[in-house]
Amino acid sequence: MPSSCKEIRTALAQCLQESECVMVQRHTAAECLRSPLSDTLPTKCQQLKKGFGECRRGMIDMRKRFRGNQPITFRSLETAEKSGEGYQLYAGKSAFAGAARVTDGNEPEPRDWREVENEKLRAQEAEAAQAQAQAQAQQQQQQGKKWW
C-alpha cells in the first residue's frame, strides 16, 4: 500500500484494538468495521474509518493523478486535538478537537430558560406586592394621623 494511507490505517487499527467492540465484546476488528457493529464504535474510530476509505478512494481517483493523493498524517491530527486548533478533516466541523467535553456524570443539569424567566417574573411580582403593601401601610398611617 502506498505511504499516503499508512498512518491513518495504523491509527484506525489502534483505535479498533482499544475500542469496546474488540476489548469487551471480543469481536474481531473486521467484524467491528461492518454495518451492525460499526455504529457502536467511538466517534474517533468512525471518523478514521471514513478518512481511511477516502484515502483509499483517492489513490484511484483520476482527478488526483497529477497532484497525487494528499496524505492525512495522523500525528498532525493528534497535535491539533491536543492544542485545540481544530484540524478540519471533513466539511462543517473539526474531526477530533473539541468533539465532546469530558464529564464524570455528576455535573448539575443546566436550568431551563423557562424556569429562569418564571423566577424573574415571580420576583418582580413579589417586589410589586411588597411595594403595594408598604403603600397601603403608609396610607393607613396617614389616615390615622388625620383623625387624631
PDB file of C-alpha atoms in Angstrom:
ATOM      1  CA  MET A   1       0.000   0.000   0.000  1.00  0.00           C
ATOM      2  CA  PRO A   2       1.356   3.447  -0.817  1.00  0.00           C
ATOM      3  CA  SER A   3       2.638   5.506   2.060  1.00  0.00           C
ATOM      4  CA  SER A   4      -0.145   8.090   1.850  1.00  0.00           C
ATOM      5  CA  CYS A   5      -2.606   5.902   3.780  1.00  0.00           C
ATOM      6  CA  LYS A   6      -0.284   4.007   6.129  1.00  0.00           C
ATOM      7  CA  GLU A   7      -0.528   6.373   9.077  1.00  0.00           C
ATOM      8  CA  ILE A   8      -4.298   6.612   9.042  1.00  0.00           C
ATOM      9  CA  ARG A   9      -4.515   2.826   8.626  1.00  0.00           C
ATOM     10  CA  THR A  10      -2.361   2.212  11.697  1.00  0.00           C
ATOM     11  CA  ALA A  11      -4.335   4.827  13.637  1.00  0.00           C
ATOM     12  CA  LEU A  12      -7.583   3.067  12.687  1.00  0.00           C
ATOM     13  CA  ALA A  13      -6.161  -0.313  13.706  1.00  0.00           C
ATOM     14  CA  GLN A  14      -5.024   1.109  17.055  1.00  0.00           C
ATOM     15  CA  CYS A  15      -8.403   2.731  17.647  1.00  0.00           C
ATOM     16  CA  LEU A  16     -10.191  -0.525  16.856  1.00  0.00           C
ATOM     17  CA  GLN A  17      -7.936  -2.513  19.202  1.00  0.00           C
ATOM     18  CA  GLU A  18      -8.763  -0.076  22.036  1.00  0.00           C
ATOM     19  CA  SER A  19     -12.493   0.027  21.298  1.00  0.00           C
ATOM     20  CA  GLU A  20     -15.153  -1.659  23.392  1.00  0.00           C
ATOM     21  CA  CYS A  21     -16.218  -3.774  20.425  1.00  0.00           C
ATOM     22  CA  VAL A  22     -12.884  -5.615  20.429  1.00  0.00           C
ATOM     23  CA  MET A  23     -11.867  -5.380  24.085  1.00  0.00           C
ATOM     24  CA  VAL A  24     -15.160  -6.152  25.848  1.00  0.00           C
ATOM     25  CA  GLN A  25     -17.414  -7.823  23.286  1.00  0.00           C
ATOM     26  CA  ARG A  26     -14.496  -9.862  21.866  1.00  0.00           C
ATOM     27  CA  HIS A  27     -15.317  -9.300  18.178  1.00  0.00           C
ATOM     28  CA  THR A  28     -12.598  -9.164  15.557  1.00  0.00           C
ATOM     29  CA  ALA A  29     -11.607  -5.813  14.106  1.00  0.00           C
ATOM     30  CA  ALA A  30     -13.040  -6.825  10.720  1.00  0.00           C
ATOM     31  CA  GLU A  31     -16.412  -7.628  12.331  1.00  0.00           C
ATOM     32  CA  CYS A  32     -16.421  -4.291  14.148  1.00  0.00           C
ATOM     33  CA  LEU A  33     -15.955  -2.434  10.850  1.00  0.00           C
ATOM     34  CA  ARG A  34     -19.087  -3.994   9.317  1.00  0.00           C
ATOM     35  CA  SER A  35     -22.545  -2.481   9.432  1.00  0.00           C
ATOM     36  CA  PRO A  36     -24.326  -3.526  12.630  1.00  0.00           C
ATOM     37  CA  LEU A  37     -21.270  -3.196  14.864  1.00  0.00           C
ATOM     38  CA  SER A  38     -19.744  -0.140  13.178  1.00  0.00           C
ATOM     39  CA  ASP A  39     -22.432   2.058  14.753  1.00  0.00           C
ATOM     40  CA  THR A  40     -21.188   1.107  18.233  1.00  0.00           C
ATOM     41  CA  LEU A  41     -17.630   2.302  17.538  1.00  0.00           C
ATOM     42  CA  PRO A  42     -16.431   5.561  19.135  1.00  0.00           C
ATOM     43  CA  THR A  43     -16.741   8.681  17.015  1.00  0.00           C
ATOM     44  CA  LYS A  44     -12.984   8.877  16.568  1.00  0.00           C
ATOM     45  CA  CYS A  45     -12.870   5.350  15.066  1.00  0.00           C
ATOM     46  CA  GLN A  46     -15.796   6.105  12.776  1.00  0.00           C
ATOM     47  CA  GLN A  47     -14.050   9.227  11.515  1.00  0.00           C
ATOM     48  CA  LEU A  48     -10.803   7.329  10.981  1.00  0.00           C
ATOM     49  CA  LYS A  49     -12.706   4.647   9.077  1.00  0.00           C
ATOM     50  CA  LYS A  50     -14.263   7.264   6.821  1.00  0.00           C
ATOM     51  CA  GLY A  51     -10.917   9.024   6.348  1.00  0.00           C
ATOM     52  CA  PHE A  52      -9.192   5.763   5.500  1.00  0.00           C
ATOM     53  CA  GLY A  53     -11.891   4.961   2.935  1.00  0.00           C
ATOM     54  CA  GLU A  54     -11.500   8.389   1.347  1.00  0.00           C
ATOM     55  CA  CYS A  55      -7.722   7.963   1.291  1.00  0.00           C
ATOM     56  CA  ARG A  56      -8.018   4.611  -0.481  1.00  0.00           C
ATOM     57  CA  ARG A  57     -10.554   6.053  -2.897  1.00  0.00           C
ATOM     58  CA  GLY A  58      -8.200   8.965  -3.577  1.00  0.00           C
ATOM     59  CA  MET A  59      -5.491   6.583  -4.749  1.00  0.00           C
ATOM     60  CA  ILE A  60      -7.545   5.563  -7.781  1.00  0.00           C
ATOM     61  CA  ASP A  61      -9.267   8.901  -8.372  1.00  0.00           C
ATOM     62  CA  MET A  62      -8.280  10.161 -11.803  1.00  0.00           C
ATOM     63  CA  ARG A  63      -8.756  13.792 -10.786  1.00  0.00           C
ATOM     64  CA  LYS A  64      -5.866  13.446  -8.341  1.00  0.00           C
ATOM     65  CA  ARG A  65      -3.492  11.654 -10.695  1.00  0.00           C
ATOM     66  CA  PHE A  66      -1.252  14.707 -11.237  1.00  0.00           C
ATOM     67  CA  ARG A  67      -1.124  16.011  -7.690  1.00  0.00           C
ATOM     68  CA  GLY A  68      -1.270  12.625  -6.047  1.00  0.00           C
ATOM     69  CA  ASN A  69      -3.294  11.547  -3.043  1.00  0.00           C
ATOM     70  CA  GLN A  70      -2.909  14.080  -0.249  1.00  0.00           C
ATOM     71  CA  PRO A  71      -1.645  12.261   2.853  1.00  0.00           C
ATOM     72  CA  ILE A  72      -3.516  12.855   6.064  1.00  0.00           C
ATOM     73  CA  THR A  73      -0.945  12.483   8.780  1.00  0.00           C
ATOM     74  CA  PHE A  74      -2.457  11.243  11.976  1.00  0.00           C
ATOM     75  CA  ARG A  75       0.293  12.886  14.008  1.00  0.00           C
ATOM     76  CA  SER A  76      -0.845  16.303  12.828  1.00  0.00           C
ATOM     77  CA  LEU A  77      -4.418  15.373  13.777  1.00  0.00           C
ATOM     78  CA  GLU A  78      -3.315  14.355  17.276  1.00  0.00           C
ATOM     79  CA  THR A  79      -1.372  17.573  17.806  1.00  0.00           C
ATOM     80  CA  ALA A  80      -4.353  19.591  16.589  1.00  0.00           C
ATOM     81  CA  GLU A  81      -6.564  17.720  19.035  1.00  0.00           C
ATOM     82  CA  LYS A  82      -4.234  18.396  21.965  1.00  0.00           C
ATOM     83  CA  SER A  83      -3.646  22.043  21.117  1.00  0.00           C
ATOM     84  CA  GLY A  84      -7.335  22.659  20.366  1.00  0.00           C
ATOM     85  CA  GLU A  85      -6.686  24.240  16.969  1.00  0.00           C
ATOM     86  CA  GLY A  86      -9.296  22.038  15.325  1.00  0.00           C
ATOM     87  CA  TYR A  87      -7.882  20.458  12.183  1.00  0.00           C
ATOM     88  CA  GLN A  88     -10.764  20.198   9.735  1.00  0.00           C
ATOM     89  CA  LEU A  89     -10.905  16.755   8.165  1.00  0.00           C
ATOM     90  CA  TYR A  90     -14.484  16.892   6.932  1.00  0.00           C
ATOM     91  CA  ALA A  91     -16.644  19.816   5.909  1.00  0.00           C
ATOM     92  CA  GLY A  92     -18.502  21.580   8.654  1.00  0.00           C
ATOM     93  CA  LYS A  93     -16.735  20.747  11.878  1.00  0.00           C
ATOM     94  CA  SER A  94     -13.449  19.664  13.296  1.00  0.00           C
ATOM     95  CA  ALA A  95     -12.637  15.978  13.088  1.00  0.00           C
ATOM     96  CA  PHE A  96     -11.256  15.432  16.582  1.00  0.00           C
ATOM     97  CA  ALA A  97     -10.642  18.622  18.535  1.00  0.00           C
ATOM     98  CA  GLY A  98     -13.470  19.611  20.815  1.00  0.00           C
ATOM     99  CA  ALA A  99     -15.731  16.783  19.712  1.00  0.00           C
ATOM    100  CA  ALA A 100     -17.013  16.133  23.204  1.00  0.00           C
ATOM    101  CA  ARG A 101     -16.231  17.522  26.602  1.00  0.00           C
ATOM    102  CA  VAL A 102     -15.124  15.150  29.314  1.00  0.00           C
ATOM    103  CA  THR A 103     -17.672  14.600  32.059  1.00  0.00           C
ATOM    104  CA  ASP A 104     -17.836  12.441  35.135  1.00  0.00           C
ATOM    105  CA  GLY A 105     -21.638  12.273  35.233  1.00  0.00           C
ATOM    106  CA  ASN A 106     -22.076  14.444  38.337  1.00  0.00           C
ATOM    107  CA  GLU A 107     -22.472  17.792  36.601  1.00  0.00           C
ATOM    108  CA  PRO A 108     -25.550  19.805  37.508  1.00  0.00           C
ATOM    109  CA  GLU A 109     -28.195  19.789  34.845  1.00  0.00           C
ATOM    110  CA  PRO A 110     -28.460  23.167  33.105  1.00  0.00           C
ATOM    111  CA  ARG A 111     -31.558  25.089  34.102  1.00  0.00           C
ATOM    112  CA  ASP A 112     -34.307  25.512  31.572  1.00  0.00           C
ATOM    113  CA  TRP A 113     -34.703  29.086  30.313  1.00  0.00           C
ATOM    114  CA  ARG A 114     -38.431  28.982  31.131  1.00  0.00           C
ATOM    115  CA  GLU A 115     -37.699  28.281  34.787  1.00  0.00           C
ATOM    116  CA  VAL A 116     -35.293  31.231  34.905  1.00  0.00           C
ATOM    117  CA  GLU A 117     -37.880  33.546  33.325  1.00  0.00           C
ATOM    118  CA  ASN A 118     -40.580  32.332  35.726  1.00  0.00           C
ATOM    119  CA  GLU A 119     -38.336  33.032  38.709  1.00  0.00           C
ATOM    120  CA  LYS A 120     -37.676  36.555  37.433  1.00  0.00           C
ATOM    121  CA  LEU A 121     -41.402  37.140  36.980  1.00  0.00           C
ATOM    122  CA  ARG A 122     -42.190  35.837  40.481  1.00  0.00           C
ATOM    123  CA  ALA A 123     -39.500  38.088  41.964  1.00  0.00           C
ATOM    124  CA  GLN A 124     -40.967  41.115  40.174  1.00  0.00           C
ATOM    125  CA  GLU A 125     -44.468  40.216  41.378  1.00  0.00           C
ATOM    126  CA  ALA A 126     -43.208  39.803  44.948  1.00  0.00           C
ATOM    127  CA  GLU A 127     -41.486  43.214  44.799  1.00  0.00           C
ATOM    128  CA  ALA A 128     -44.662  44.797  43.419  1.00  0.00           C
ATOM    129  CA  ALA A 129     -46.785  43.180  46.152  1.00  0.00           C
ATOM    130  CA  GLN A 130     -44.360  44.342  48.841  1.00  0.00           C
ATOM    131  CA  ALA A 131     -44.367  47.893  47.447  1.00  0.00           C
ATOM    132  CA  GLN A 132     -48.157  47.863  47.365  1.00  0.00           C
ATOM    133  CA  ALA A 133     -48.326  46.623  50.977  1.00  0.00           C
ATOM    134  CA  GLN A 134     -45.950  49.410  52.071  1.00  0.00           C
ATOM    135  CA  ALA A 135     -48.042  51.994  50.229  1.00  0.00           C
ATOM    136  CA  GLN A 136     -51.217  50.736  51.952  1.00  0.00           C
ATOM    137  CA  ALA A 137     -49.485  50.820  55.346  1.00  0.00           C
ATOM    138  CA  GLN A 138     -48.386  54.424  54.739  1.00  0.00           C
ATOM    139  CA  GLN A 139     -51.917  55.396  53.695  1.00  0.00           C
ATOM    140  CA  GLN A 140     -53.345  53.840  56.854  1.00  0.00           C
ATOM    141  CA  GLN A 141     -50.797  55.682  58.981  1.00  0.00           C
ATOM    142  CA  GLN A 142     -51.629  58.975  57.267  1.00  0.00           C
ATOM    143  CA  GLN A 143     -55.365  58.409  57.709  1.00  0.00           C
ATOM    144  CA  GLY A 144     -54.813  57.564  61.360  1.00  0.00           C
ATOM    145  CA  LYS A 145     -52.887  60.840  61.903  1.00  0.00           C
ATOM    146  CA  LYS A 146     -55.671  62.908  60.307  1.00  0.00           C
ATOM    147  CA  TRP A 147     -58.303  61.691  62.775  1.00  0.00           C
ATOM    148  CA  TRP A 148     -56.163  62.426  65.856  1.00  0.00           C
TER     149      TRP A 148
END
